[in-house]
Short mmCIF file of C-alpha atoms in Angstrom, two decimals:
data_model
loop_
_atom_site.label_atom_id
_atom_site.label_comp_id
_atom_site.label_asym_id
_atom_site.label_seq_id
_atom_site.Cartn_x
_atom_site.Cartn_y
_atom_site.Cartn_z
CA MET A 1 123.80 47.94 15.94
CA PHE A 2 121.05 50.22 16.79
CA LYS A 3 122.03 50.99 20.34
CA ASN A 4 124.80 53.42 19.52
CA ALA A 5 124.12 54.48 16.11
CA PHE A 6 122.75 58.01 16.60
CA LYS A 7 125.49 58.47 19.28
CA ILE A 8 128.28 57.50 17.05
CA LEU A 9 126.94 59.69 14.17
CA LEU A 10 126.97 62.92 16.46
CA LEU A 11 130.21 62.09 18.02
CA LEU A 12 131.96 61.74 14.59
CA VAL A 13 130.24 65.00 13.63
CA ALA A 14 131.34 66.84 16.78
CA THR A 15 134.85 65.54 16.91
CA HIS A 16 135.78 65.98 13.29
CA ALA A 17 134.41 69.29 12.14
CA ASN A 18 127.56 74.26 12.25
CA ALA A 19 126.92 75.62 9.21
CA GLN A 20 128.84 78.83 9.28
CA GLU A 21 129.49 80.62 5.86
CA MET A 22 133.00 81.84 6.62
CA ASN A 23 131.64 85.32 7.68
CA GLY A 24 134.97 86.68 8.65
CA PHE A 25 136.06 86.58 4.94
CA VAL A 26 133.45 85.94 2.47
CA HIS A 27 132.16 89.53 2.65
CA SER A 28 135.39 91.07 2.22
CA ASN A 29 136.29 92.96 -1.07
CA TYR A 30 139.33 90.89 -1.11
CA ALA A 31 137.37 87.61 -1.05
CA GLY A 32 137.98 87.03 -4.75
CA ILE A 33 136.56 83.58 -6.03
CA THR A 34 135.71 82.87 -2.36
CA GLY A 35 132.99 85.44 -2.14
CA ALA A 36 131.14 83.88 -5.07
CA GLN A 37 130.05 81.02 -2.66
CA LEU A 38 127.54 83.53 -1.06
CA ASN A 39 126.81 85.90 -3.98
CA PRO A 40 128.17 85.33 -7.61
CA THR A 41 128.46 89.09 -8.08
CA SER A 42 131.12 89.31 -5.59
CA ILE A 43 133.87 88.77 -8.31
CA VAL A 44 133.02 91.66 -10.49
CA ASN A 45 132.47 93.90 -7.48
CA SER A 46 135.92 92.83 -6.04
CA LYS A 47 138.91 95.03 -5.34
CA LEU A 48 140.83 92.27 -7.06
CA TYR A 49 141.03 91.80 -10.80
CA PHE A 50 142.69 88.34 -10.52
CA ASP A 51 142.34 85.89 -7.68
CA ALA A 52 143.58 82.30 -7.71
CA ASN A 53 142.86 79.82 -4.82
CA LEU A 54 145.57 77.37 -4.60
CA ILE A 55 144.37 75.17 -1.54
CA GLY A 56 141.82 75.61 1.25
CA LEU A 57 139.87 73.96 3.89
CA HIS A 58 136.61 74.72 5.65
CA VAL A 59 135.55 72.53 8.49
CA ASN A 60 132.44 73.19 10.50
CA VAL A 61 129.87 71.50 12.71
CA ASP A 62 127.24 72.26 15.29
CA ASN A 63 124.43 70.32 17.02
CA ASN A 64 121.93 70.80 19.94
CA ALA A 65 121.96 67.12 21.16
CA ILE A 66 125.34 66.30 22.83
CA TYR A 67 128.20 68.31 24.09
CA LEU A 68 131.48 68.11 25.76
CA GLY A 69 131.60 69.90 29.13
CA LYS A 70 133.63 73.19 29.18
CA GLU A 71 135.33 72.28 32.39
CA SER A 72 137.15 69.34 30.93
CA TYR A 73 137.34 70.31 27.26
CA GLN A 74 140.67 71.04 25.73
CA PHE A 75 140.79 71.60 21.89
CA THR A 76 144.36 70.23 21.85
CA ARG A 77 143.02 66.82 22.92
CA PHE A 78 141.83 66.41 19.31
CA PHE A 79 145.44 66.47 18.24
CA ARG A 80 146.95 64.30 20.99
CA ASN A 81 146.59 60.57 21.82
CA GLU A 82 144.79 61.31 24.89
CA PRO A 83 141.19 60.29 25.78
CA PHE A 84 138.69 62.89 26.83
CA PRO A 85 137.58 62.77 30.62
CA THR A 86 134.70 60.61 31.42
CA HIS A 87 131.86 60.77 33.83
CA GLU A 88 129.67 58.42 35.52
CA VAL A 89 126.10 57.88 34.40
CA VAL A 90 123.67 55.92 36.72
CA LEU A 91 120.41 54.64 35.51
CA GLY A 92 118.60 52.31 37.98
CA ASN A 93 121.24 49.65 38.86
CA LYS A 94 123.30 50.37 35.85
CA THR A 95 126.51 52.53 35.82
CA LYS A 96 128.41 53.59 32.61
CA GLN A 97 131.30 55.86 31.87
CA ARG A 98 131.07 58.26 28.87
CA GLU A 99 132.75 61.35 27.66
CA PHE A 100 129.85 63.44 26.54
CA TYR A 101 126.77 64.96 27.85
CA ASP A 102 123.41 65.38 26.38
CA TYR A 103 120.69 68.07 26.34
CA TYR A 104 117.77 66.18 27.64
CA ASN A 105 114.84 68.40 27.03
CA ARG A 106 111.67 68.28 24.69
CA LYS A 107 113.24 70.45 22.07
CA LEU A 108 113.68 68.88 18.60
CA LYS A 109 117.41 68.05 17.84
CA SER A 110 119.37 69.05 14.84
CA ALA A 111 123.00 68.83 13.64
CA TYR A 112 124.83 69.93 10.42
CA THR A 113 128.43 69.32 9.16
CA GLN A 114 130.43 70.39 6.24
CA VAL A 115 133.82 69.40 5.35
CA LYS A 116 134.95 71.25 2.31
CA LEU A 117 138.31 70.80 0.69
CA LEU A 118 138.84 73.94 -1.69
CA GLY A 119 140.82 72.97 -4.72
CA PRO A 120 142.31 75.10 -7.38
CA GLY A 121 139.99 78.02 -8.71
CA PHE A 122 140.46 81.54 -10.07
CA MET A 123 138.52 84.64 -10.98
CA PHE A 124 139.40 87.39 -13.51
CA SER A 125 137.56 90.59 -13.83
CA LYS A 126 137.88 93.30 -16.43
CA ASN A 127 135.79 96.52 -16.65
CA ASP A 128 132.29 95.46 -16.33
CA ARG A 129 132.52 91.53 -16.59
CA ALA A 130 134.00 88.80 -14.48
CA ILE A 131 134.39 84.88 -14.81
CA GLY A 132 135.49 82.35 -12.30
CA VAL A 133 136.16 78.76 -11.86
CA SER A 134 136.39 76.90 -8.74
CA THR A 135 136.69 73.22 -7.69
CA SER A 136 136.07 71.43 -4.26
CA LEU A 137 135.25 68.21 -2.58
CA ARG A 138 132.31 68.53 -0.32
CA ASN A 139 131.09 66.41 2.51
CA LEU A 140 127.83 67.28 4.12
CA ALA A 141 125.57 65.76 6.65
CA GLY A 142 122.63 67.10 8.59
CA ALA A 143 119.66 66.22 10.73
CA LYS A 144 116.55 68.35 11.41
CA ASN A 145 113.76 67.87 13.84
CA VAL A 146 114.77 64.92 15.49
CA PRO A 147 112.42 64.07 18.29
CA TYR A 148 113.92 64.42 21.60
CA GLU A 149 113.18 60.95 22.68
CA ILE A 150 114.85 59.37 19.59
CA ALA A 151 118.03 61.43 20.45
CA LYS A 152 117.82 60.18 23.99
CA PHE A 153 117.62 56.63 23.00
CA GLY A 154 120.49 57.27 20.66
CA ALA A 155 122.64 58.52 23.54
CA GLU A 156 121.68 56.07 26.29
CA GLY A 157 120.49 53.10 24.34
CA PHE A 158 116.95 51.57 23.99
CA ASP A 159 117.04 50.21 27.54
CA TYR A 160 116.55 53.80 28.79
CA TYR A 161 113.44 52.75 30.92
CA PRO A 162 112.12 56.43 31.66
CA LEU A 163 111.01 56.69 28.07
CA HIS A 164 109.43 53.19 27.87
CA LYS A 165 105.58 52.70 27.98
CA ILE A 166 105.12 56.17 26.62
CA ARG A 167 103.31 56.66 23.22
CA PHE A 168 104.94 59.14 21.20
CA ASP A 169 103.10 60.87 18.16
CA ASN A 170 105.48 62.94 16.16
CA LYS A 171 104.07 65.01 13.22
CA ALA A 172 107.06 67.23 12.59
CA ASP A 173 109.00 66.38 9.37
CA VAL A 174 112.08 64.57 10.37
CA ARG A 175 115.00 64.86 7.91
CA ALA A 176 118.50 63.39 8.07
CA GLY A 177 120.73 63.05 5.23
CA ALA A 178 124.54 62.90 4.06
CA MET A 179 126.26 63.32 0.62
CA SER A 180 129.72 63.32 -0.58
CA PHE A 181 130.63 64.87 -3.95
CA ALA A 182 133.09 66.72 -6.18
CA GLU A 183 131.96 70.11 -7.54
CA LEU A 184 133.18 72.12 -10.55
CA ALA A 185 131.58 75.62 -10.64
CA LEU A 186 131.69 78.21 -13.31
CA THR A 187 130.63 81.74 -12.48
CA TYR A 188 129.85 84.70 -14.68
CA SER A 189 129.11 88.21 -13.30
CA GLN A 190 128.58 91.56 -15.01
CA VAL A 191 127.39 95.09 -14.48
CA VAL A 192 123.77 95.31 -15.72
CA TYR A 193 123.10 98.95 -14.96
CA LYS A 194 124.97 101.94 -14.10
CA GLN A 195 124.01 105.58 -13.93
CA ASN A 196 125.57 108.30 -11.91
CA LEU A 197 126.03 106.75 -8.54
CA THR A 198 123.80 103.77 -9.01
CA HIS A 199 125.49 100.43 -9.67
CA ILE A 200 123.64 97.15 -10.31
CA THR A 201 125.48 93.83 -11.02
CA ALA A 202 124.12 90.28 -11.64
CA GLY A 203 125.71 86.94 -11.61
CA VAL A 204 125.10 83.15 -11.83
CA THR A 205 127.02 80.06 -10.89
CA VAL A 206 126.52 76.75 -12.47
CA LYS A 207 127.74 73.66 -10.79
CA GLY A 208 128.59 70.19 -12.00
CA LEU A 209 128.43 67.66 -9.26
CA LEU A 210 129.58 64.06 -9.29
CA GLY A 211 128.46 62.22 -6.08
CA PHE A 212 130.70 59.53 -4.34
CA GLY A 213 127.73 58.44 -1.94
CA GLY A 214 124.68 59.75 -0.36
CA ALA A 215 121.93 58.71 1.84
CA TYR A 216 118.63 60.13 3.38
CA TRP A 217 116.00 59.34 5.94
CA PHE A 218 112.62 61.22 6.02
CA ILE A 219 109.86 60.57 8.40
CA ASP A 220 106.56 62.47 7.62
CA ASP A 221 104.85 61.11 10.89
CA ILE A 222 105.35 58.36 13.24
CA ASP A 223 103.21 57.09 16.11
CA TYR A 224 104.88 54.56 18.40
CA MET A 225 105.82 53.18 21.77
CA MET A 226 108.52 51.19 23.33
CA PRO A 227 107.18 49.01 26.05
CA ASN A 228 110.69 47.77 26.86
CA GLY A 229 114.26 48.02 25.46
CA ASP A 230 113.68 45.09 23.00
CA THR A 231 110.23 45.84 21.51
CA ILE A 232 108.92 48.75 19.36
CA ILE A 233 105.13 49.04 18.69
CA VAL A 234 104.43 51.21 15.56
CA TYR A 235 100.78 52.26 15.15
CA ASN A 236 101.24 54.32 12.18
CA ALA A 237 104.29 55.62 10.03
CA ASN A 238 104.92 57.32 6.87
CA ALA A 239 108.52 57.45 5.97
CA SER A 240 111.34 56.68 3.29
CA ALA A 241 114.97 56.09 3.36
CA GLY A 242 117.57 55.78 0.39
CA LEU A 243 121.08 54.60 0.54
CA SER A 244 123.84 54.68 -2.07
CA VAL A 245 127.46 54.13 -0.82
CA PRO A 246 130.39 52.20 -1.72
CA VAL A 247 129.54 49.30 0.44
CA GLU A 248 128.07 45.68 -0.29
CA TYR A 249 124.98 45.67 1.68
CA SER A 250 124.96 41.99 2.33
CA SER A 251 128.60 41.70 3.63
CA ASN A 252 129.51 45.22 4.57
CA GLU A 253 132.53 44.98 2.21
CA VAL A 254 133.83 48.26 1.01
CA THR A 255 133.83 48.57 -2.72
CA PHE A 256 135.44 52.02 -3.17
CA PRO A 257 136.69 53.01 -5.80
CA ASP A 258 134.64 50.65 -8.06
CA PRO A 259 132.70 52.40 -9.04
CA LEU A 260 134.21 55.82 -8.02
CA PHE A 261 131.00 57.88 -8.71
CA HIS A 262 127.44 56.80 -7.74
CA GLY A 263 125.48 59.62 -9.08
CA SER A 264 125.68 62.98 -10.75
CA GLY A 265 123.77 66.36 -10.63
CA VAL A 266 123.68 70.10 -10.92
CA GLY A 267 123.54 73.06 -8.87
CA PHE A 268 123.03 76.86 -9.30
CA ASP A 269 123.72 80.07 -7.30
CA ILE A 270 122.06 83.46 -8.49
CA GLY A 271 122.86 86.80 -7.26
CA PHE A 272 122.20 90.57 -7.72
CA THR A 273 123.90 93.55 -6.06
CA TYR A 274 122.99 97.34 -5.80
CA GLN A 275 125.72 99.65 -4.90
CA ARG A 276 125.62 103.39 -4.09
CA LYS A 277 128.87 104.45 -5.35
CA MET A 278 131.07 107.47 -4.12
CA LYS A 279 131.93 108.50 -7.56
CA GLY A 280 130.03 108.73 -10.79
CA HIS A 281 130.72 106.02 -13.32
CA SER A 282 133.03 106.29 -16.10
CA ASN A 283 132.79 104.60 -19.61
CA LYS A 284 136.50 104.47 -19.97
CA ARG A 285 137.90 101.21 -20.98
CA TYR A 286 141.01 100.01 -19.02
CA SER A 287 143.31 97.00 -19.02
CA ALA A 288 142.79 94.47 -16.41
CA CYS A 289 145.29 95.80 -13.98
CA GLU A 290 144.66 99.60 -14.67
CA GLN A 291 140.97 99.41 -13.94
CA PRO A 292 140.10 101.34 -10.58
CA PHE A 293 137.99 99.97 -7.75
CA ASP A 294 135.18 102.37 -7.34
CA ASP A 295 134.41 102.58 -3.71
CA TYR A 296 130.63 102.76 -2.38
CA TYR A 297 128.71 104.21 0.40
CA TYR A 298 126.80 101.04 0.79
CA SER A 299 125.97 97.74 -0.93
CA ILE A 300 122.82 95.61 -0.88
CA GLY A 301 123.06 92.00 -2.24
CA PHE A 302 120.52 89.35 -2.63
CA SER A 303 121.34 85.68 -3.77
CA LEU A 304 119.94 82.16 -3.83
CA ILE A 305 122.61 79.64 -3.22
CA ASP A 306 123.09 75.79 -3.55
CA LEU A 307 119.97 75.27 -5.73
CA GLY A 308 120.45 71.70 -6.87
CA PHE A 309 120.68 68.02 -6.16
CA VAL A 310 122.79 64.85 -6.82
CA LYS A 311 120.89 61.90 -8.27
CA TYR A 312 122.23 58.63 -7.10
CA LYS A 313 121.88 55.66 -9.56
CA LYS A 314 124.35 53.09 -8.57
CA ASN A 315 124.12 50.48 -5.78
CA ASN A 316 120.91 51.93 -4.54
CA LEU A 317 118.85 50.57 -1.66
CA GLY A 318 115.53 52.12 -0.34
CA ILE A 319 112.59 51.48 1.71
CA ASP A 320 109.11 53.20 1.91
CA LEU A 321 106.56 52.88 4.63
CA VAL A 322 103.06 54.17 3.82
CA ASN A 323 100.54 53.98 6.77
CA SER A 324 102.75 51.22 8.17
CA ALA A 325 102.19 49.47 11.44
CA GLY A 326 103.44 46.30 13.26
CA GLN A 327 105.26 45.25 16.42
CA TRP A 328 108.88 44.28 16.33
CA ASN A 329 109.83 42.05 19.18
CA ASP A 330 113.49 41.57 20.55
CA PHE A 331 114.91 43.46 17.56
CA THR A 332 117.97 44.58 19.60
CA ASN A 333 119.10 40.83 19.92
CA LEU A 334 118.41 39.68 16.42
CA GLY A 335 122.04 40.00 15.36
CA ILE A 336 121.25 42.45 12.41
CA GLU A 337 124.76 42.83 10.91
CA ASN A 338 124.16 44.62 7.52
CA VAL A 339 121.81 46.80 5.80
CA ASP A 340 120.30 44.15 3.75
CA VAL A 341 119.11 42.24 6.91
CA LEU A 342 117.78 45.39 8.47
CA PHE A 343 115.77 46.60 5.44
CA ASN A 344 114.30 42.96 4.93
CA ASP A 345 113.42 42.68 8.59
CA ILE A 346 111.57 46.08 8.46
CA ASP A 347 109.69 44.90 5.36
CA SER A 348 108.65 41.63 7.02
CA VAL A 349 107.58 43.08 10.36
CA PHE A 350 105.65 46.17 9.28
CA SER A 351 102.65 46.37 6.91
CA ASN A 352 102.57 48.47 3.77
CA THR A 353 106.38 48.64 3.23
CA THR A 354 108.28 48.31 -0.04
CA VAL A 355 112.22 47.63 -0.54
CA THR A 356 113.42 49.18 -3.75
CA ASN A 357 116.51 49.74 -5.70
CA ASP A 358 115.29 52.81 -7.43
CA ALA A 359 117.43 55.88 -8.04
CA PHE A 360 116.74 58.93 -5.67
CA LYS A 361 117.93 62.44 -5.08
CA VAL A 362 119.64 64.15 -2.27
CA PHE A 363 119.13 67.87 -2.38
CA LEU A 364 121.80 70.50 -1.65
CA PRO A 365 121.39 72.82 1.43
CA ALA A 366 119.64 75.63 -0.51
CA ALA A 367 119.27 79.03 1.12
CA ALA A 368 118.19 82.67 0.35
CA SER A 369 120.62 85.33 1.49
CA ILE A 370 120.53 89.12 1.86
CA GLN A 371 123.79 91.18 2.46
CA PHE A 372 124.17 94.75 3.55
CA ASP A 373 127.62 96.29 3.54
CA TYR A 374 128.40 99.76 4.75
CA ARG A 375 131.64 101.82 4.31
CA ILE A 376 132.42 103.57 7.56
CA LYS A 377 135.53 105.22 6.52
CA GLU A 378 138.52 104.34 4.27
CA ASN A 379 139.36 100.54 4.38
CA THR A 380 136.80 100.07 7.16
CA TYR A 381 133.45 98.27 6.67
CA VAL A 382 130.58 96.68 8.54
CA ASN A 383 128.48 93.91 7.01
CA ALA A 384 125.09 92.53 8.02
CA SER A 385 123.94 89.29 6.44
CA ILE A 386 121.05 86.80 6.76
CA VAL A 387 121.08 83.30 5.50
CA TYR A 388 117.61 81.42 5.58
CA PRO A 389 117.24 77.74 4.48
CA ILE A 390 115.10 76.65 1.40
CA ILE A 391 113.85 73.07 1.72
CA LEU A 392 113.83 71.71 -1.86
CA GLY A 393 112.41 68.16 -1.11
CA GLU A 394 111.89 65.28 1.37
CA SER A 395 115.60 64.18 0.95
CA ALA A 396 117.03 67.65 1.39
CA ILE A 397 120.04 68.73 3.70
CA VAL A 398 118.74 71.56 5.69
CA ARG A 399 121.19 74.55 6.06
CA PRO A 400 120.90 76.26 9.39
CA SER A 401 119.53 79.76 9.48
CA GLN A 402 121.78 82.55 10.73
CA VAL A 403 122.14 86.34 10.88
CA SER A 404 125.54 87.94 11.21
CA VAL A 405 127.20 91.30 11.85
CA THR A 406 130.95 91.66 10.67
CA PRO A 407 133.00 94.75 11.24
CA ARG A 408 136.23 94.54 9.26
CA ILE A 409 139.39 96.43 8.29
CA GLU A 410 140.73 95.62 4.81
CA MET A 411 143.87 96.63 3.10
CA ASP A 412 146.01 95.20 0.20
CA LYS A 413 148.11 93.17 2.38
CA PHE A 414 146.22 92.80 5.73
CA GLU A 415 142.68 92.40 6.79
CA ILE A 416 141.04 91.37 10.03
CA ALA A 417 137.40 90.83 10.89
CA VAL A 418 135.24 89.97 13.82
CA PRO A 419 131.92 88.21 12.90
CA PHE A 420 129.09 88.04 15.36
CA THR A 421 126.68 85.49 14.42
CA LEU A 422 123.17 84.27 15.75
CA TYR A 423 123.19 80.56 14.69
CA ASN A 424 119.62 79.41 14.00
CA PHE A 425 118.78 82.99 14.96
CA ARG A 426 119.32 82.34 18.69
CA HIS A 427 122.65 81.12 19.51
CA PRO A 428 125.46 83.52 19.62
CA ARG A 429 128.89 82.99 18.04
CA LEU A 430 131.96 85.24 18.00
CA GLY A 431 134.62 84.64 15.43
CA LEU A 432 137.85 85.99 14.15
CA SER A 433 139.37 86.14 10.70
CA ALA A 434 142.72 87.42 9.55
CA ARG A 435 144.24 87.88 6.05
CA LEU A 436 148.02 88.44 5.77
CA ALA A 437 149.14 88.79 2.22
CA ASN A 438 147.80 85.68 0.47
CA VAL A 439 147.03 83.53 3.68
CA ILE A 440 143.63 83.56 5.20
CA ILE A 441 142.76 81.94 8.42
CA GLY A 442 139.66 82.19 10.48
CA THR A 443 136.79 80.91 12.52
CA ASP A 444 133.23 81.90 12.98
CA LYS A 445 133.20 80.14 16.54
CA LEU A 446 136.01 81.12 18.79
CA GLY A 447 134.35 79.35 21.60
CA GLY A 448 135.04 75.90 19.84
CA PHE A 449 138.75 76.43 20.41
CA PHE A 450 139.05 77.99 23.74
CA GLY A 451 136.41 76.40 25.88
CA PHE A 452 134.21 79.52 26.54
CA ASN A 453 131.28 77.35 26.33
CA ASP A 454 130.15 73.73 26.37
CA PHE A 455 131.60 72.26 23.23
CA THR A 456 128.84 71.63 20.65
CA GLY A 457 130.94 71.91 17.63
CA MET A 458 133.58 74.00 15.79
CA ASP A 459 134.39 76.16 12.80
CA PHE A 460 137.73 76.70 10.94
CA TYR A 461 138.85 77.79 7.62
CA LEU A 462 142.33 78.12 5.89
CA MET A 463 143.18 79.34 2.50
CA VAL A 464 146.20 80.16 0.40
CA LYS A 465 145.88 82.27 -2.66
CA ILE A 466 147.54 84.40 -5.29
CA SER A 467 145.79 87.89 -5.71
CA LEU A 468 146.30 90.94 -7.78
CA THR A 469 144.69 94.25 -6.86
CA LYS A 470 142.92 96.61 -9.27
CA GLY A 471 144.72 99.94 -10.13
CA PHE A 472 148.15 98.59 -9.83
CA CYS A 473 150.22 96.90 -12.74
CA LEU A 474 153.43 94.93 -12.34
CA LYS A 475 155.87 96.06 -15.04
CA GLY A 476 159.60 95.25 -15.31
CA LYS A 477 161.57 94.24 -12.24
CA GLY A 478 159.15 95.07 -9.41
CA VAL A 479 158.12 98.61 -10.60
CA PHE A 480 154.55 99.26 -10.05
CA CYS A 481 152.83 101.53 -12.58
CA GLY A 482 149.43 102.25 -10.94
CA ASN A 483 146.33 103.86 -12.31
CA HIS A 484 146.94 107.49 -11.89
CA GLU A 485 143.33 108.49 -11.84
CA TYR A 486 142.51 105.80 -9.14
CA ARG A 487 145.48 106.75 -6.98
CA GLN A 488 144.28 110.26 -7.08
CA TYR A 489 140.66 109.18 -6.32
CA GLN A 490 142.09 107.23 -3.34
CA ARG A 491 143.73 110.43 -1.93
CA ASP A 492 140.66 112.50 -2.49
CA ARG A 493 137.74 110.21 -1.63
CA GLU A 494 137.58 110.88 2.08
CA LYS A 495 136.83 114.63 1.01
CA LEU A 496 133.82 113.57 -1.15
CA ASP A 497 130.38 114.47 0.16
CA ILE A 498 128.36 113.01 -2.63
CA ARG A 499 125.40 110.75 -1.31
#
């Protein structure tokens, strides 16, 4: 059971879905309700007065522990009944075949995955206020600061003898977690100050969360050694773990969908945006479709996103280790077939352990973000953004940090953007996003499709929407009656020199 657990987890992550933020589209003035996921003020500052998301999917993953070689990687293999090429791994007198390679170095390992199904949602903006509603199903998994030797044992098995008889004393906080939940989000945004060319907006999103299942693993510190592949000696460990999933822990029987939800919680996003407008503000009130979009020279936004948690209360199983020590002999041959047996064996072997059924929280991958958007010329912009993780607790899923620069050309019916992202502030990613009418397709990591690099993960998103642009009203049989003041402004704005 233990031998391949870490390997299987990472392979599932890497072959199904990197925490990108849809940088190719989320910064757009046509992002509509989608833009609220990075900054709630996006909906009141949008070029749209109405946007409805019909369906969408966002799949992303990245890790720095295992990969598929670029020489043999083909993205189409994921959709064909065709195995990935294998290579031979020799260790002592043992030989094995495997599909993946691993980064065997002393760096701490990490992984992050999000599979997000975007359900129905909408936004509506009129004059200085906007509201939005969105629904989604989110599946998150992440690991942070995993020691290199644990990753290697996960890839090779505990019989990897080069790491035997070495005492490892790990002090870095090790976090791993997963959660699956439904999300209903309500967003409100409004203009809070406008004077001459200055325009300031504020917004908030409140999220109701219903958890299908969750788990976490936290190690504060662990001092241990494996003298051989069947024995582990723990000199001192402080750690905890919690599990709440639709499985009978004593028999591995799946209990889904009874109960359907194992917990509930709440989340918040808060955002502010300052814009330097190209035209002084007007106090005139418009109907929704007639209202103009007042373009800007530049825009600066700040937001806190995914502040919240799901508290799991049903079918809970947990274990705490406080200054625990002990020697576990022959543990790979004990026939541990379920979680009940695993936790009880740990409890009996190591000192100062407690098995519980207490409720626990898994925190969302919270982050702080700064966004800077600059208008180069009509319909042409460039965005620079930073996303930095905030760790809310021991059982938090940690969002990877990133900085991105995204040039884009946006028009009513067409848009293209090319995001460049430094993932974890050091790994470069090049993406591509396109919007044609109401269909958006994109990726923040082109290399995941074309084998430019070794395959460590991928990013992909697709959305279908219905959107209505500010300044144009549909009346009668396809006759557009636009806002004449706005259309005149559009013709003249390239001549403006107010800054």
